[in-house]
Tab-separated table of C-alpha atoms in Angstrom:
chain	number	residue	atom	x	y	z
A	1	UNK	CA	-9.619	-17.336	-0.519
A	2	UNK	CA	-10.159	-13.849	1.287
A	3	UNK	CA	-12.773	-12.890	3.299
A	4	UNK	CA	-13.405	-9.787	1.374
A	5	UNK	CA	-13.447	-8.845	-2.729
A	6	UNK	CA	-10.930	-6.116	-2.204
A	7	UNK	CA	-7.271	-5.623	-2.245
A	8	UNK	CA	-6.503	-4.163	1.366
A	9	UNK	CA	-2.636	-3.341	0.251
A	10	UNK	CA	-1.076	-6.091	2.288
A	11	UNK	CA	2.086	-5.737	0.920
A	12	UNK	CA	6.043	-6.487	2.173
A	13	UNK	CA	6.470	-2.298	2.544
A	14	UNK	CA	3.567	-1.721	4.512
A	15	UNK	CA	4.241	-5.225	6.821
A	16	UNK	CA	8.064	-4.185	7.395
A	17	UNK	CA	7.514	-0.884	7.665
A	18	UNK	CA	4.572	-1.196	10.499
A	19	UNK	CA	6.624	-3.352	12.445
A	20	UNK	CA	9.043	-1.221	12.430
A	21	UNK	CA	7.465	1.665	13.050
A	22	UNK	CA	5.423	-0.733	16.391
A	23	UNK	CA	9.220	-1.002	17.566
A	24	UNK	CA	9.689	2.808	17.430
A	25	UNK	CA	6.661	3.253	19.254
A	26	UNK	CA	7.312	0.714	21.851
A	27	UNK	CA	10.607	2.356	22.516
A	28	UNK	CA	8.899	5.459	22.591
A	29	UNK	CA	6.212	4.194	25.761
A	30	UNK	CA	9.124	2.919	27.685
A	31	UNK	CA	10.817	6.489	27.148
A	32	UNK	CA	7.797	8.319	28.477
A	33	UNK	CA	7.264	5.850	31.361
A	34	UNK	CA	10.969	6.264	32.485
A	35	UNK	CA	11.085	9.335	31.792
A	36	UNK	CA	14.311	9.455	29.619
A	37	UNK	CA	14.944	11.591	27.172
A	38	UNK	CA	17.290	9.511	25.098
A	39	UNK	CA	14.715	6.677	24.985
A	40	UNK	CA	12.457	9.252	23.668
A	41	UNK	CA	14.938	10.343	21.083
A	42	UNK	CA	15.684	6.803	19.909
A	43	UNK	CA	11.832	5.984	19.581
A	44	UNK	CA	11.788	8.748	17.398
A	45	UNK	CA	14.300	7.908	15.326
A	46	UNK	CA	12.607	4.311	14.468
A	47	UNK	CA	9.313	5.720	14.136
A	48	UNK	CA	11.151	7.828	11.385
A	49	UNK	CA	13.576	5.003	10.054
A	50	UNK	CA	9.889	2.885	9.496
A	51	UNK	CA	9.185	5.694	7.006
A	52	UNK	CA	12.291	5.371	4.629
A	53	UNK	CA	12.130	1.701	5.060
A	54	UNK	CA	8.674	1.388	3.775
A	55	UNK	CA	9.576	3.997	1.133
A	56	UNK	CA	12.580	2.307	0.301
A	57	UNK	CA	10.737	-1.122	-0.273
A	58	UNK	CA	7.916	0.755	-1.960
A	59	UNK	CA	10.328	2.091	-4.542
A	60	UNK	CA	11.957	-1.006	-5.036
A	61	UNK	CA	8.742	-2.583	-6.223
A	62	UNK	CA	7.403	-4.246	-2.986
A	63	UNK	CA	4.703	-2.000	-2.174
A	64	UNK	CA	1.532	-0.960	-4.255
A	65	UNK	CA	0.460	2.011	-6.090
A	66	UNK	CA	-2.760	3.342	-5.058
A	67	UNK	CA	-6.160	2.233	-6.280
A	68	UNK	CA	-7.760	-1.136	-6.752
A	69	UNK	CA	-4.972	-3.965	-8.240
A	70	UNK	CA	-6.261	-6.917	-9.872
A	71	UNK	CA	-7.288	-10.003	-8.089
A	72	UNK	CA	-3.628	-11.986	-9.218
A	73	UNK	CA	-1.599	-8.973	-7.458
A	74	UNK	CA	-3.261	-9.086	-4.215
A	75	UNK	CA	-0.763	-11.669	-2.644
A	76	UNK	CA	1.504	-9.438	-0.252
A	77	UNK	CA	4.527	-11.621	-1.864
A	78	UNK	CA	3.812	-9.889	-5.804
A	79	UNK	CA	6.174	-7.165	-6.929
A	80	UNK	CA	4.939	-4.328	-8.399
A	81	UNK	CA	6.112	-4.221	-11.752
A	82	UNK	CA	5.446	-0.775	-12.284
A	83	UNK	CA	7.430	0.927	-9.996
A	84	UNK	CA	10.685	1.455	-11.836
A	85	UNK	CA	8.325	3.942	-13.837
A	86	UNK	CA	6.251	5.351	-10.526
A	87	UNK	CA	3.233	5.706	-10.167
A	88	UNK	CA	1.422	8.933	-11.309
A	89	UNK	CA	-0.353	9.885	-7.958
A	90	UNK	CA	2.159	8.516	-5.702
A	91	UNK	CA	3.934	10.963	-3.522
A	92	UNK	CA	6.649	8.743	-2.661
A	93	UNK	CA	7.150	8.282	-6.359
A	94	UNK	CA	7.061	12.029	-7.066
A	95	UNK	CA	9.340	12.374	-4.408
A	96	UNK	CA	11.830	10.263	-5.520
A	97	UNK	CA	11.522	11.716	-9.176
A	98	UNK	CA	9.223	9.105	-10.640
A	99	UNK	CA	5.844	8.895	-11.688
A	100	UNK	CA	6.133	12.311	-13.598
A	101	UNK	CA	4.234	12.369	-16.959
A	102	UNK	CA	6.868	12.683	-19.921
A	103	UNK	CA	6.195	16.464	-21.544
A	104	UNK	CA	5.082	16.315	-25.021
A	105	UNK	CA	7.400	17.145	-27.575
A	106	UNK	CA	6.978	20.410	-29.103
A	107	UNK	CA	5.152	20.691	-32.891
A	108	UNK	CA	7.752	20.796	-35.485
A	109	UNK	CA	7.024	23.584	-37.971
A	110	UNK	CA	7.282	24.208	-41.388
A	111	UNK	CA	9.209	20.583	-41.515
A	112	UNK	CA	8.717	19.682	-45.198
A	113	UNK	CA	12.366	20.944	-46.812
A	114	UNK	CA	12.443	23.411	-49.633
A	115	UNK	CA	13.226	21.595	-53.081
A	116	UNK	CA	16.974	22.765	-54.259
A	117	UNK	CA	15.974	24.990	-56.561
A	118	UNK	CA	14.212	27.126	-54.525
A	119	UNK	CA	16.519	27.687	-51.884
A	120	UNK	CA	19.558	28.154	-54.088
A	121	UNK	CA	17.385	30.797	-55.762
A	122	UNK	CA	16.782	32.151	-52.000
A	123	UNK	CA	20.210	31.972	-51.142
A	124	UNK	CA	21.019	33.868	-54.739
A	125	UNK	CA	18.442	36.196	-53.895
A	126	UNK	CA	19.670	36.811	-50.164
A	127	UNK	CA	22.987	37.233	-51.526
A	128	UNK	CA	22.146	40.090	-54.371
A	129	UNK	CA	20.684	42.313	-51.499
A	130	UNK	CA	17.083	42.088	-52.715
């Protein structure tokens, strides 16, 4: 049972990517301690590697879109089963070309056909020049 009635997002994205993102930072300290500009490079390179990881897991279904989830989905080991879609206010989503709302197909007009008759008599008519 949880301490607290809401969904925090605890979810395999956010875990992996903050730990990775704690080891870019980490090498990042040492770099400005020593002084080395490499180390400082590196740590920046993980910090930004955390990123596509946890947007990488997120689109694969392990993280969560945004909003409350219900109470069955707030286990950090439940995939999101919605993410093959996106989600509609995600920005990773959006980024990766998901989440978009289809565009409504455009009104068909004047889509009952003419009886044959009539448009042989149209056609006869077109083709008499009046």
């Amino acid at each position: 049972m949880s301490a607290h009635p809401y969904d925090h997002g605890h979810t395999v994205a956010g875990w992996t990517g903050f730990a990775v993102a704690i080891a870019g930072t980490t090498v990042l300290g040492v770099g400005v301690c020593a002084g080395s500009g490499p180390l400082l490079i590196a740590g920046a390179g993980v910090v930004v590697v955390s990123l596509l990881v946890t947007w990488g897991l997120h689109l694969a279904g392990w993280g969560k879109p945004s909003g409350p989830r219900p109470r069955d989905q707030w286990d950090w080991r439940v995939r999101d089963a919605g993410a093959r879609e996106g989600h509609t206010e995600c920005v990773g989503c959006l980024l990766a070309g998901r989440g978009r709302k289809p565009a409504a197909p455009a009104p068909v007009r004047n889509a009952v056909p003419a009886a044959r008759g009539e448009a042989r008599a149209a056609a006869g008519t077109a083709a008499a020049g009046g």
